[in-house]
PDB file of C-alpha atoms and ligand atoms in Angstrom:
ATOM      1  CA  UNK A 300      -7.265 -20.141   9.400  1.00 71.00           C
ATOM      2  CA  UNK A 301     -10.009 -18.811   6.929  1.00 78.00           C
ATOM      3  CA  UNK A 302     -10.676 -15.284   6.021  1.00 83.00           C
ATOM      4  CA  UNK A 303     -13.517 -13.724   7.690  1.00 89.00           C
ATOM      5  CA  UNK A 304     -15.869 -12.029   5.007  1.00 93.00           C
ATOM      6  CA  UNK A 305     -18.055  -9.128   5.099  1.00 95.00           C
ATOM      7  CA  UNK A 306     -19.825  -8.599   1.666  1.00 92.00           C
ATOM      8  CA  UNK A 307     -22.384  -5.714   1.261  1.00 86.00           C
ATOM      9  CA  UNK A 308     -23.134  -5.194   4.572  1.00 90.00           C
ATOM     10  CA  UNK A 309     -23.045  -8.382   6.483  1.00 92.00           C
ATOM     11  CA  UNK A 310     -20.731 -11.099   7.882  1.00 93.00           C
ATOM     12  CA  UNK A 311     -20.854 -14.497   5.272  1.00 91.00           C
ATOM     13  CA  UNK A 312     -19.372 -17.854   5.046  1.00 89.00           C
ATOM     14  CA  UNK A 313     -15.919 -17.104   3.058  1.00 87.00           C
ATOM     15  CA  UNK A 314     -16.209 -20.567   1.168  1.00 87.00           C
ATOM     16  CA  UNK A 315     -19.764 -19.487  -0.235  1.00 86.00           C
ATOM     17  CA  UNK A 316     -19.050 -15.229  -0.261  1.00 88.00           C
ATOM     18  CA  UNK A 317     -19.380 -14.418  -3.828  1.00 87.00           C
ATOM     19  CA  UNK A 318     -19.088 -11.318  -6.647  1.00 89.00           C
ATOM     20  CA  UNK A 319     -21.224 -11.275  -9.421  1.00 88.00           C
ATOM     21  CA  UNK A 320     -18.895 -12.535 -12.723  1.00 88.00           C
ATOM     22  CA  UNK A 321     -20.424  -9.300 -14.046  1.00 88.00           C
ATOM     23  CA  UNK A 322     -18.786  -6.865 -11.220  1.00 90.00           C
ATOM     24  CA  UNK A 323     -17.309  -4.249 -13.224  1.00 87.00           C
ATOM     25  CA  UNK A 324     -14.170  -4.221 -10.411  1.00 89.00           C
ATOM     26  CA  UNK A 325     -13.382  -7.686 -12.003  1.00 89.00           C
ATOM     27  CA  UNK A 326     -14.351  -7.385 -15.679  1.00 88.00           C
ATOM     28  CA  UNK A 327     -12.161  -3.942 -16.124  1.00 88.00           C
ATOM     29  CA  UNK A 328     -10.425  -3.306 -13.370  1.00 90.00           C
ATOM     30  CA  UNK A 329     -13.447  -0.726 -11.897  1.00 91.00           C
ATOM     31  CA  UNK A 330     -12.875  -0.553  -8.510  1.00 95.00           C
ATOM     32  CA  UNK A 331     -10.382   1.146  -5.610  1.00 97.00           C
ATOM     33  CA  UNK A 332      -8.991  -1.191  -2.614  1.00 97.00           C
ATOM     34  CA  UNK A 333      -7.479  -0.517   0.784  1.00 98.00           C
ATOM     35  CA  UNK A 334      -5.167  -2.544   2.631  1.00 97.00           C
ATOM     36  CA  UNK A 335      -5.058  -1.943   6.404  1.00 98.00           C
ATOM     37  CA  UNK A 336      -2.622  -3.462   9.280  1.00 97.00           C
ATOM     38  CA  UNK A 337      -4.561  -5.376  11.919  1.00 95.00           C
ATOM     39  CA  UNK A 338      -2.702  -6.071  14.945  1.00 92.00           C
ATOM     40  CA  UNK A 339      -4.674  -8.129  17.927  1.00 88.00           C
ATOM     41  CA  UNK A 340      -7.947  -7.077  16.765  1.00 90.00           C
ATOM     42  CA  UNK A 341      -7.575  -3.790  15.999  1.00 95.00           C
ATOM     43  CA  UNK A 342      -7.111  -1.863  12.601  1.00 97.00           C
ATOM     44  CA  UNK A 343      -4.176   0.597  12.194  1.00 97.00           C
ATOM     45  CA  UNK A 344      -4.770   4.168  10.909  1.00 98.00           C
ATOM     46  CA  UNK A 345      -7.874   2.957   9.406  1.00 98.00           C
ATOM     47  CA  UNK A 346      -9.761   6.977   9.214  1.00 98.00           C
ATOM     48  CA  UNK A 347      -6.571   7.848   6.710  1.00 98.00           C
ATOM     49  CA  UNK A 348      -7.029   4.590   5.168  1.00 98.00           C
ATOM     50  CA  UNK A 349     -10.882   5.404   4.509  1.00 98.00           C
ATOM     51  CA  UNK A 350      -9.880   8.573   3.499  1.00 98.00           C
ATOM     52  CA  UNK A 351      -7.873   7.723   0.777  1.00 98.00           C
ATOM     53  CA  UNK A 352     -10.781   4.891  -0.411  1.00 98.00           C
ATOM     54  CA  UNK A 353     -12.974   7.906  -0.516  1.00 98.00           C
ATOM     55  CA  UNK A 354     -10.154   9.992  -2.567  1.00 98.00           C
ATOM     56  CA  UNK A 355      -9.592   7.238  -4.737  1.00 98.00           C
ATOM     57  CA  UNK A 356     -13.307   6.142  -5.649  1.00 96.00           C
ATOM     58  CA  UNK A 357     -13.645  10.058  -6.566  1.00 97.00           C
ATOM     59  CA  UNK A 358     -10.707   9.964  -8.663  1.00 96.00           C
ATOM     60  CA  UNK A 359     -12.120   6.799 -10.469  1.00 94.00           C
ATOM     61  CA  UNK A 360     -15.712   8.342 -10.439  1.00 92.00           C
ATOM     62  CA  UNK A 361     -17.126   5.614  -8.194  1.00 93.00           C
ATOM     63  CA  UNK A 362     -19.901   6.943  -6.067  1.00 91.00           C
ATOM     64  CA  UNK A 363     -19.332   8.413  -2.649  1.00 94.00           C
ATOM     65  CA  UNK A 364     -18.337   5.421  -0.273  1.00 95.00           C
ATOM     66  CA  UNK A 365     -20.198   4.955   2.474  1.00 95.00           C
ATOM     67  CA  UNK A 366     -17.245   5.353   4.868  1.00 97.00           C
ATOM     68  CA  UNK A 367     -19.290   4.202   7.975  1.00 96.00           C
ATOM     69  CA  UNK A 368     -20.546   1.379   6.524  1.00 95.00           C
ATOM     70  CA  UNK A 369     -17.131   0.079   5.251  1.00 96.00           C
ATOM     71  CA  UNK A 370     -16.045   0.996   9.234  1.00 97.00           C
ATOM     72  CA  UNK A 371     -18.289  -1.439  10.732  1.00 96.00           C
ATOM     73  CA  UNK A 372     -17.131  -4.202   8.345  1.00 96.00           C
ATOM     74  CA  UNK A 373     -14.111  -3.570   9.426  1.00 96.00           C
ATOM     75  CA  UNK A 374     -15.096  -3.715  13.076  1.00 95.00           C
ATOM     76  CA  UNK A 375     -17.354  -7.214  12.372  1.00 94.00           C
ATOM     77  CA  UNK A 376     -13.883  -8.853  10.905  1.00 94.00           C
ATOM     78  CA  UNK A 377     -12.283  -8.214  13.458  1.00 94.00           C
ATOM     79  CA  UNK A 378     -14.309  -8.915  16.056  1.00 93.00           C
ATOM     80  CA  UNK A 379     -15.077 -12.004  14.038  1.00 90.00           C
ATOM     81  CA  UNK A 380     -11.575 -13.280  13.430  1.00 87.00           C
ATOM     82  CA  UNK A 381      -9.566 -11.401  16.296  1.00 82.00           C
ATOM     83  CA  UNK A 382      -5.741 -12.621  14.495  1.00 88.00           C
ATOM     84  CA  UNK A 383      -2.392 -11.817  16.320  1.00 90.00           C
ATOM     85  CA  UNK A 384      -1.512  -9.948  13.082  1.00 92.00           C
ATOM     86  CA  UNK A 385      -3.317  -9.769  10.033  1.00 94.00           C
ATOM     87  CA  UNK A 386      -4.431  -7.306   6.932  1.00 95.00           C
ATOM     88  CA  UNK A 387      -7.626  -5.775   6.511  1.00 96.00           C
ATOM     89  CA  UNK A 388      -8.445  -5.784   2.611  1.00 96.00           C
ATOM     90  CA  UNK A 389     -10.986  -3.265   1.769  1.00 97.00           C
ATOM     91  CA  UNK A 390     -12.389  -3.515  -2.092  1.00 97.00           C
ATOM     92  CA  UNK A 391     -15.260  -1.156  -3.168  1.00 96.00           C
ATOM     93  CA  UNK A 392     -15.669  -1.394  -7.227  1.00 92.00           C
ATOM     94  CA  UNK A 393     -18.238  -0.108  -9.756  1.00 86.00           C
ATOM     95  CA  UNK A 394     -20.573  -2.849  -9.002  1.00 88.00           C
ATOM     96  CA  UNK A 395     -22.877  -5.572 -11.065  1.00 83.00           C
ATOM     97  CA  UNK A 396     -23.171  -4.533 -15.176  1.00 78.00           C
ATOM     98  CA  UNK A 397     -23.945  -6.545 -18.049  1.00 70.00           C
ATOM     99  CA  UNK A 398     -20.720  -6.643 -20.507  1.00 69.00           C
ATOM    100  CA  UNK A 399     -20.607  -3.938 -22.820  1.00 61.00           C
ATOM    101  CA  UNK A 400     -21.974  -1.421 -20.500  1.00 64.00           C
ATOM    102  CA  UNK A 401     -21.004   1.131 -18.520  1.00 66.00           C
ATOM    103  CA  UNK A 402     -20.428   0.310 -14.933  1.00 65.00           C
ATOM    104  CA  UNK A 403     -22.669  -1.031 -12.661  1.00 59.00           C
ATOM    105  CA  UNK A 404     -26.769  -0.596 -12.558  1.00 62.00           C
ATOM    106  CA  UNK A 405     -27.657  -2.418  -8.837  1.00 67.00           C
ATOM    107  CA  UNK A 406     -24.900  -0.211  -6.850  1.00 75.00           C
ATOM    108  CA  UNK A 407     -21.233  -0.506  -5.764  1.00 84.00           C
ATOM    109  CA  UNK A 408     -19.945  -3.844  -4.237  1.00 89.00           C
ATOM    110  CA  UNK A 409     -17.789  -3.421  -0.892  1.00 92.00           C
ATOM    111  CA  UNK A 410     -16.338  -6.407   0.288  1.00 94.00           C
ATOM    112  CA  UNK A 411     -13.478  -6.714   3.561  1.00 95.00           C
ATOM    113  CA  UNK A 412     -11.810  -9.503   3.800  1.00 94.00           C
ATOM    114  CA  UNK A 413      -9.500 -10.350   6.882  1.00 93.00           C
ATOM    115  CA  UNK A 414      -6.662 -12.484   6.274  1.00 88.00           C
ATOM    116  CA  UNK A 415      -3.766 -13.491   8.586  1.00 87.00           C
ATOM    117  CA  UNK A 416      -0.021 -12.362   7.966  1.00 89.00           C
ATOM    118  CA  UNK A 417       3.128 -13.031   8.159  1.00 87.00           C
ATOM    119  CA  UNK A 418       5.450 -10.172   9.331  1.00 85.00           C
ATOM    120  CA  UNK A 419       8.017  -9.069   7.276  1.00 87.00           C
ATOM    121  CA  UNK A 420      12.069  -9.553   7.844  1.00 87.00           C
ATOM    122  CA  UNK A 421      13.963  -6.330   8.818  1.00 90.00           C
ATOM    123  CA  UNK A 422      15.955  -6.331   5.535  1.00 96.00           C
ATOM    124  CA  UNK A 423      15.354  -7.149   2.234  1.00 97.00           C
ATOM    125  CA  UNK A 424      16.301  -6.989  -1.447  1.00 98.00           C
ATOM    126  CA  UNK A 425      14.879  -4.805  -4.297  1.00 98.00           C
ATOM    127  CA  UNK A 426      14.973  -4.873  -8.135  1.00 98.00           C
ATOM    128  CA  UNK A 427      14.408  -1.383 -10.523  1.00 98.00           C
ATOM    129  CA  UNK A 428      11.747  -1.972 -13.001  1.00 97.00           C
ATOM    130  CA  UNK A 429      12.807  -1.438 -16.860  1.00 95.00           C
ATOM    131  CA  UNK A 430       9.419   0.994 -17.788  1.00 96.00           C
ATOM    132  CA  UNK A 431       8.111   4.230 -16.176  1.00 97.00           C
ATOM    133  CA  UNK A 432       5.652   4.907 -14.102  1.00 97.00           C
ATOM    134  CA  UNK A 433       3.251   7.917 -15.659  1.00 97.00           C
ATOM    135  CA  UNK A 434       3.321  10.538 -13.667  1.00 98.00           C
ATOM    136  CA  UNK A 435       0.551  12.250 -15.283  1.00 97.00           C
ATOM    137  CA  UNK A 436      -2.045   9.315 -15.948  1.00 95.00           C
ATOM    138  CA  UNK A 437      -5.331   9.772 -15.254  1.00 94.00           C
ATOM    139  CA  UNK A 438      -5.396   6.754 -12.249  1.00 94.00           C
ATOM    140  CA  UNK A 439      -1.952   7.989 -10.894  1.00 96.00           C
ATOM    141  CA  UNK A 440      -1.927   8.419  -7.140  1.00 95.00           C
ATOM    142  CA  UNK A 441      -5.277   6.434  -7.038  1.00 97.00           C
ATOM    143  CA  UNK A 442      -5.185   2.926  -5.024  1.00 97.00           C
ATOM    144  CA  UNK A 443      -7.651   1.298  -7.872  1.00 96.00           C
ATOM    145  CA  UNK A 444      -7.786  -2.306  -8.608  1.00 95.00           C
ATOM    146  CA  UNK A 445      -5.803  -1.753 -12.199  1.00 93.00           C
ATOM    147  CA  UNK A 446      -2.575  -3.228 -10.599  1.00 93.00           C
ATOM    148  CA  UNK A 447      -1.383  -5.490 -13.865  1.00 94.00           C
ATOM    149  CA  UNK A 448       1.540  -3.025 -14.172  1.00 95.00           C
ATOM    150  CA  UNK A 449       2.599  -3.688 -10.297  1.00 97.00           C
ATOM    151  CA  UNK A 450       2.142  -7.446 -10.296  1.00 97.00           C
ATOM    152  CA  UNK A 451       4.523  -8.344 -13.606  1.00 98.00           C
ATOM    153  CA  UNK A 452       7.065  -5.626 -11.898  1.00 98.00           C
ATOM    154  CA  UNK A 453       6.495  -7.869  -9.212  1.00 98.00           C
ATOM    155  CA  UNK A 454       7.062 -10.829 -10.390  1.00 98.00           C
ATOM    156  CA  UNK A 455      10.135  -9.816 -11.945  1.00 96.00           C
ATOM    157  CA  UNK A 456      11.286  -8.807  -8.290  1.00 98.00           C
ATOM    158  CA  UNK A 457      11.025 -12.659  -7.259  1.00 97.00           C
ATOM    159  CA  UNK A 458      12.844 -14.406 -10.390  1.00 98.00           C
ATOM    160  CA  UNK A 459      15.577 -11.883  -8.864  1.00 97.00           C
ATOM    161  CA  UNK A 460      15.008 -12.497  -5.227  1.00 97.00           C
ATOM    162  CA  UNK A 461      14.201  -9.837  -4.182  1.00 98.00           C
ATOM    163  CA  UNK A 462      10.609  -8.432  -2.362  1.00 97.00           C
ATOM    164  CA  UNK A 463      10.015  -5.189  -4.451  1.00 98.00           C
ATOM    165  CA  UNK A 464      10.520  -3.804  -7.589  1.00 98.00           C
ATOM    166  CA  UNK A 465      11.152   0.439  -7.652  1.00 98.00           C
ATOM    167  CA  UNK A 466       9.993   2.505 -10.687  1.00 98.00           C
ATOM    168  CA  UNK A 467      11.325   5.587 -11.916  1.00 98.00           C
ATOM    169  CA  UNK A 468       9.241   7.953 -13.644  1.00 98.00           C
ATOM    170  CA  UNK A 469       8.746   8.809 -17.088  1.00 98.00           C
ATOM    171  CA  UNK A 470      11.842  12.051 -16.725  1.00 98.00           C
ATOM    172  CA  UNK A 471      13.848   8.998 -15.173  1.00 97.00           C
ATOM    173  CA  UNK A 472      13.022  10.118 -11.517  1.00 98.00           C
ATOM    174  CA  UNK A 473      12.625   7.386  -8.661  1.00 98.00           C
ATOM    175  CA  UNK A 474       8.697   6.928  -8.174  1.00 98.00           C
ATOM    176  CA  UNK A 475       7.661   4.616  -5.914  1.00 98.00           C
ATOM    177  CA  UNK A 476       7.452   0.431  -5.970  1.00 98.00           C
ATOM    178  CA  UNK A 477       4.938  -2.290  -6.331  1.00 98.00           C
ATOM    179  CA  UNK A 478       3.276  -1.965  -2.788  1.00 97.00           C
ATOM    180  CA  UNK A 479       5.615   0.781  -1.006  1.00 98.00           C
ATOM    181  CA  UNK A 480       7.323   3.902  -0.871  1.00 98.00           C
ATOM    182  CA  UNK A 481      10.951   4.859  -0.957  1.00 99.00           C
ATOM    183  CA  UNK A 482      13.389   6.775   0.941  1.00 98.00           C
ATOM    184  CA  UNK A 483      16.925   6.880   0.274  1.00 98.00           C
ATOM    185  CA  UNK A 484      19.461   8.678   2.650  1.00 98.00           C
ATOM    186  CA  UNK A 485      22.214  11.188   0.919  1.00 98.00           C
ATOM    187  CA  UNK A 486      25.290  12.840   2.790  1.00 97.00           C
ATOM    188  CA  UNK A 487      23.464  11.426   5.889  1.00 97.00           C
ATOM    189  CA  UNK A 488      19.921  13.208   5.056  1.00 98.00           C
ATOM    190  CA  UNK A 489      17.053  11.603   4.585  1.00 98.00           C
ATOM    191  CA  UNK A 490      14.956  12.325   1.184  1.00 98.00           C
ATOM    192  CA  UNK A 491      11.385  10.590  -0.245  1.00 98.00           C
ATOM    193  CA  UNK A 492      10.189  11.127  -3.818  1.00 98.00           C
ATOM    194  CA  UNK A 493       7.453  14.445  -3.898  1.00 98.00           C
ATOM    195  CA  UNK A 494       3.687  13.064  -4.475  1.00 98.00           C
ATOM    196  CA  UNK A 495       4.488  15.009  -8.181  1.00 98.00           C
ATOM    197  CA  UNK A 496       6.390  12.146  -9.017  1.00 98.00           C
ATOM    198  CA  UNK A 497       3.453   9.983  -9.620  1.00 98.00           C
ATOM    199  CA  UNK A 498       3.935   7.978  -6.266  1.00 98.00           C
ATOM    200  CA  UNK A 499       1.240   6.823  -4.001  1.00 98.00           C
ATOM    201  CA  UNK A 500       0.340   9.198  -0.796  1.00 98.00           C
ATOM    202  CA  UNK A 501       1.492   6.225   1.555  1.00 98.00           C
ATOM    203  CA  UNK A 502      -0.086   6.176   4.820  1.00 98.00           C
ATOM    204  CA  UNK A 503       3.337   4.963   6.560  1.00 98.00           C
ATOM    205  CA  UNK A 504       5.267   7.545   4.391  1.00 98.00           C
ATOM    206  CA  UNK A 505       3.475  10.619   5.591  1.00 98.00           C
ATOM    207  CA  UNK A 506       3.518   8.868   8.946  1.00 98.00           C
ATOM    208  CA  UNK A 507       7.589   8.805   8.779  1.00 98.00           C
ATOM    209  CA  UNK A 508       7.185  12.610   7.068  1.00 98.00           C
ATOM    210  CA  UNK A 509       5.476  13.968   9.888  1.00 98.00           C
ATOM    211  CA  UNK A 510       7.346  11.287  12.893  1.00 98.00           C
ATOM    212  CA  UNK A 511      10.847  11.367  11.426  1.00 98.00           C
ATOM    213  CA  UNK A 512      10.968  14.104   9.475  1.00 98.00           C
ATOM    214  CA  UNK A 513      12.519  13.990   5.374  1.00 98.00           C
ATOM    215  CA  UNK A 514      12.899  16.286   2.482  1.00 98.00           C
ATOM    216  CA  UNK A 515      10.762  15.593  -0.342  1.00 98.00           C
ATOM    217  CA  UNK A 516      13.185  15.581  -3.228  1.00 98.00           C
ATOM    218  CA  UNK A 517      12.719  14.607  -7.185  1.00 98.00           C
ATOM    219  CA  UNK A 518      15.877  12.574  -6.946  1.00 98.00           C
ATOM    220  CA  UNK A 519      17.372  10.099 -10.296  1.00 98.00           C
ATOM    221  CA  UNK A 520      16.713   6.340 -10.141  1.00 97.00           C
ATOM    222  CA  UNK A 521      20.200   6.224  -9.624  1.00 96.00           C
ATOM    223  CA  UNK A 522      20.439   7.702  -6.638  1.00 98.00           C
ATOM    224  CA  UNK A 523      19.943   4.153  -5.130  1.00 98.00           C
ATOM    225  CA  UNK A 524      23.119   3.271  -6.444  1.00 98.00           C
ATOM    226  CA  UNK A 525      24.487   6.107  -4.681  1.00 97.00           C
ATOM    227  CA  UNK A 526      22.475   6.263  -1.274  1.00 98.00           C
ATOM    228  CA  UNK A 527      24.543   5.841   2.040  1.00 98.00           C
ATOM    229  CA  UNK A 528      20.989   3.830   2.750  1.00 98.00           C
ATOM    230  CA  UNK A 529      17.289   2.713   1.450  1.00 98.00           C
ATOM    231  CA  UNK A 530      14.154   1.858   2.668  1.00 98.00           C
ATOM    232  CA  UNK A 531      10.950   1.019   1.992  1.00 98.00           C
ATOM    233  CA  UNK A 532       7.686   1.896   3.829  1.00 98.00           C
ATOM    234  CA  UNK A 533       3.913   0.343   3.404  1.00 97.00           C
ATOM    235  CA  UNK A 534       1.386  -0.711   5.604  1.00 97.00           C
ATOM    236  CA  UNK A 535       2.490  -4.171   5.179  1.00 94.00           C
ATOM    237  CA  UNK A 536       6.022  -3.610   5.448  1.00 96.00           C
ATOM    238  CA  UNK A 537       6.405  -0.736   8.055  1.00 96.00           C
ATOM    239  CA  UNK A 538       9.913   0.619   7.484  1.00 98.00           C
ATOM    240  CA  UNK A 539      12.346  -1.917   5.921  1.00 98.00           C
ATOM    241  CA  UNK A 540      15.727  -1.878   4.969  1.00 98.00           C
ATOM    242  CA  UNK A 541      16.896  -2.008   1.867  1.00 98.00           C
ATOM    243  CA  UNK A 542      20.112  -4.152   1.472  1.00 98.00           C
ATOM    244  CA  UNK A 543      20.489  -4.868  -2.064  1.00 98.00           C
ATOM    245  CA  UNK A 544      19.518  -2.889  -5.390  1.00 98.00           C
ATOM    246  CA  UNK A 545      19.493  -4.930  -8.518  1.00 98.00           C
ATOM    247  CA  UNK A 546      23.328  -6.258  -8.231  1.00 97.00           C
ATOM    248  CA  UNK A 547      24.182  -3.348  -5.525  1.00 98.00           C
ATOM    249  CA  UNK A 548      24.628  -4.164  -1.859  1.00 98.00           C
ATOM    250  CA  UNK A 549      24.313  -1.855   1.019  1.00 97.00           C
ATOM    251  CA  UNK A 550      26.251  -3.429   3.579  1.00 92.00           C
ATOM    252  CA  UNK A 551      25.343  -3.170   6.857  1.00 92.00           C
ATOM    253  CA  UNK A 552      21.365  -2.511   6.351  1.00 96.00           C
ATOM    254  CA  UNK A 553      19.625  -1.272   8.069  1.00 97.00           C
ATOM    255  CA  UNK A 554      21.961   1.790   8.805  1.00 97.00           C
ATOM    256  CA  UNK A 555      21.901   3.990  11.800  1.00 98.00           C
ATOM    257  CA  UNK A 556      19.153   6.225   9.722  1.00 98.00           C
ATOM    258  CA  UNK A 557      16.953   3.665   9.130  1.00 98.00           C
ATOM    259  CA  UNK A 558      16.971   1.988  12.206  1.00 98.00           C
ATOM    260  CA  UNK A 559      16.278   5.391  13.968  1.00 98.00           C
ATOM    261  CA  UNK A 560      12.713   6.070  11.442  1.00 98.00           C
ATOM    262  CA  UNK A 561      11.862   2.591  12.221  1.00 98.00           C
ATOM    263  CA  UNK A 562      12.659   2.616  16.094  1.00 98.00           C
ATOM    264  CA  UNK A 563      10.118   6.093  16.063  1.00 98.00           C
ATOM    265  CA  UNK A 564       7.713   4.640  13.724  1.00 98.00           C
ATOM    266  CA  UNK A 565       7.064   1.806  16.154  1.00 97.00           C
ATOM    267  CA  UNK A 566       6.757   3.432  18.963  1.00 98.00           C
ATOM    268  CA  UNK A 567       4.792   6.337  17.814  1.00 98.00           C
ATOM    269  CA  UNK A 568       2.817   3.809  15.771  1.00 97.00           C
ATOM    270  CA  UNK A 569       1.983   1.636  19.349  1.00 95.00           C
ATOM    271  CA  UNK A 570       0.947   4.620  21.123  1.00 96.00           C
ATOM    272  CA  UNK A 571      -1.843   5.701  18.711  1.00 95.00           C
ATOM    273  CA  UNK A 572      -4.063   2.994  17.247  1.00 96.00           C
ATOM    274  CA  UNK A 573      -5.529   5.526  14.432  1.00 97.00           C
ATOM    275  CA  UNK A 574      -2.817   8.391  13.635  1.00 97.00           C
TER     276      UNK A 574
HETATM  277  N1  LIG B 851       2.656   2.686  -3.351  1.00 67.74           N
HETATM  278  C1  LIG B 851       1.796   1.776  -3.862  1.00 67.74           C
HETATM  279  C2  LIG B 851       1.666   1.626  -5.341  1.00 67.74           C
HETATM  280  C3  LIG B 851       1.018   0.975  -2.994  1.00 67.74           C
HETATM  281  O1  LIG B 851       0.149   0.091  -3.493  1.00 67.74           O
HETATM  282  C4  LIG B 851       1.190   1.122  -1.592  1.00 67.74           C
HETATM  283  C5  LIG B 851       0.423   0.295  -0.656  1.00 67.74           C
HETATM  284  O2  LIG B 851      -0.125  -0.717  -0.971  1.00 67.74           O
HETATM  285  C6  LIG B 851       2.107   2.059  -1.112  1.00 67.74           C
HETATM  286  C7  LIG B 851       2.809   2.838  -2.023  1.00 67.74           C
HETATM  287  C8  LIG B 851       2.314   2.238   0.373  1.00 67.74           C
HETATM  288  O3  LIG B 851       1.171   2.818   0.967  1.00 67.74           O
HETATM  289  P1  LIG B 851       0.772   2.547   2.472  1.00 67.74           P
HETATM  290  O4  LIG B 851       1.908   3.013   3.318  1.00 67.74           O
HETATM  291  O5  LIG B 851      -0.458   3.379   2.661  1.00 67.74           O
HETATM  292  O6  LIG B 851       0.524   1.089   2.617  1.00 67.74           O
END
């Protein structure tokens, strides 16, 4: 099935939708994204998602989103193209500016785009990346469109077989991966890098924070060599087991721990649409 499109403030054809070659979110990276779960017609937690495209566009110095605007596209997608299960991709960028310039003169360019999805299996298999993730960059903890760094990490996941690669930071503390946040469990507790450690503010990990309960904890990148358990949490991936790092297995994943955050996070998550 084809996306549905909505590009600066109405509903078009997704085979003739198009972005100026000159957008400054394609030219340099200039632009912030959001990337919402959209079960039977209905987006998930979409006012923290807004939130954070609002906190991210700030961070970037992208004018003010207009968050109601970039609601109803969200609405006219879905109403559009009503999929079982599906992700809401949200991109708002600098806008149109000729090369050379600074960004955009004729305003910013939202575009949401509603594509269908696969779910994802209950376990899977993740790789530790050989750089660090800056903890102190100027675009840390911002969802921009600059993800180079996160799709060759990725890409070195899959020549592994595995789903996600994990940074550690540049003091050699575990960060975050690609698309998703980490939790490990030690002596039977469960901990999740601090937000100092350069790691996204996941929607589903302060969801399992506040549901499940862990201790944020600046923990080595070899504590996932150690951990009883690991899992990874993202809008895409909800909670999912972790059952091999690099060449270590965790036999048995997902563990009791896991399988308890995920059995909450479900049914927490089904009984309120927008958290
Ligand atoms: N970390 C990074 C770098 C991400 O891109 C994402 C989501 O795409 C996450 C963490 C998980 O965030 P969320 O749970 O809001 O999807």
């Amino acid at each position: 099935m084809k996306p549905a499109i909505w590009l600066d403030g109405s509903l078009c054809d997704p085979d003739s939708a198009m972005v100026s070659v000159f957008d400054h979110g394609l030219t340099v990276g200039d632009g912030v994204f959001e990337t919402v779960k959209a079960t039977e017609g209905r987006a998930f937690a979409l006012t923290r998602h807004l939130r954070r495209l609002a906190r991210s566009a700030a961070g970037l110095g992208l004018p003010e989103p207009d968050l109601d605007e970039v609601r109803r596209g969200c609405e006219e997608v879905l109403k559009a193209h009503p999929v079982p299960f599906g992700r809401l991709r949200i991109t708002y960028t600098g806008g149109i500016s000729p090369l050379g310039s600074d960004r955009g003169t004729a305003g910013p360019t939202v575009v949401v785009a509603l594509v269908e999805a696969a779910r994802r299996p209950d376990a899977t298999a993740v790789v530790t990346v050989p750089w660090a993730r800056n903890e102190r960059g100027a675009l840390t903890g911002l969802k921009t469109t600059s993800y180079g760094e996160n799709v060759v990490a990725l890409a070195r996941a899959r020549e592994q077989d595995a789903t996600e690669a994990l940074f550690g930071n540049t003091v050699g503390a575990l960060c975050e991966g690609t698309g998703s946040n980490v939790f490990v469990v030690l002596d039977g507790q469960l901990h999740t890098p601090p937000l100092s450690s350069g790691c996204l503010a996941g929607i589903t990990r302060a969801l399992v924070l506040e549901w499940v309960g862990a201790k944020e904890t600046d923990l080595p990148l070899d504590a996932l060599y150690r951990a009883e358990e690991v899992f990874v949490t993202s809008t895409t991936r909800d909670v999912q087991a972790v059952h091999r790092v690099d060449s270590h297995t965790l036999p048995g994943a997902p563990g009791p721990v896991t399988a308890e955050a995920l059995r909450i996070f479900v049914e927490r998550a089904a009984a309120d649409i927008d958290p």
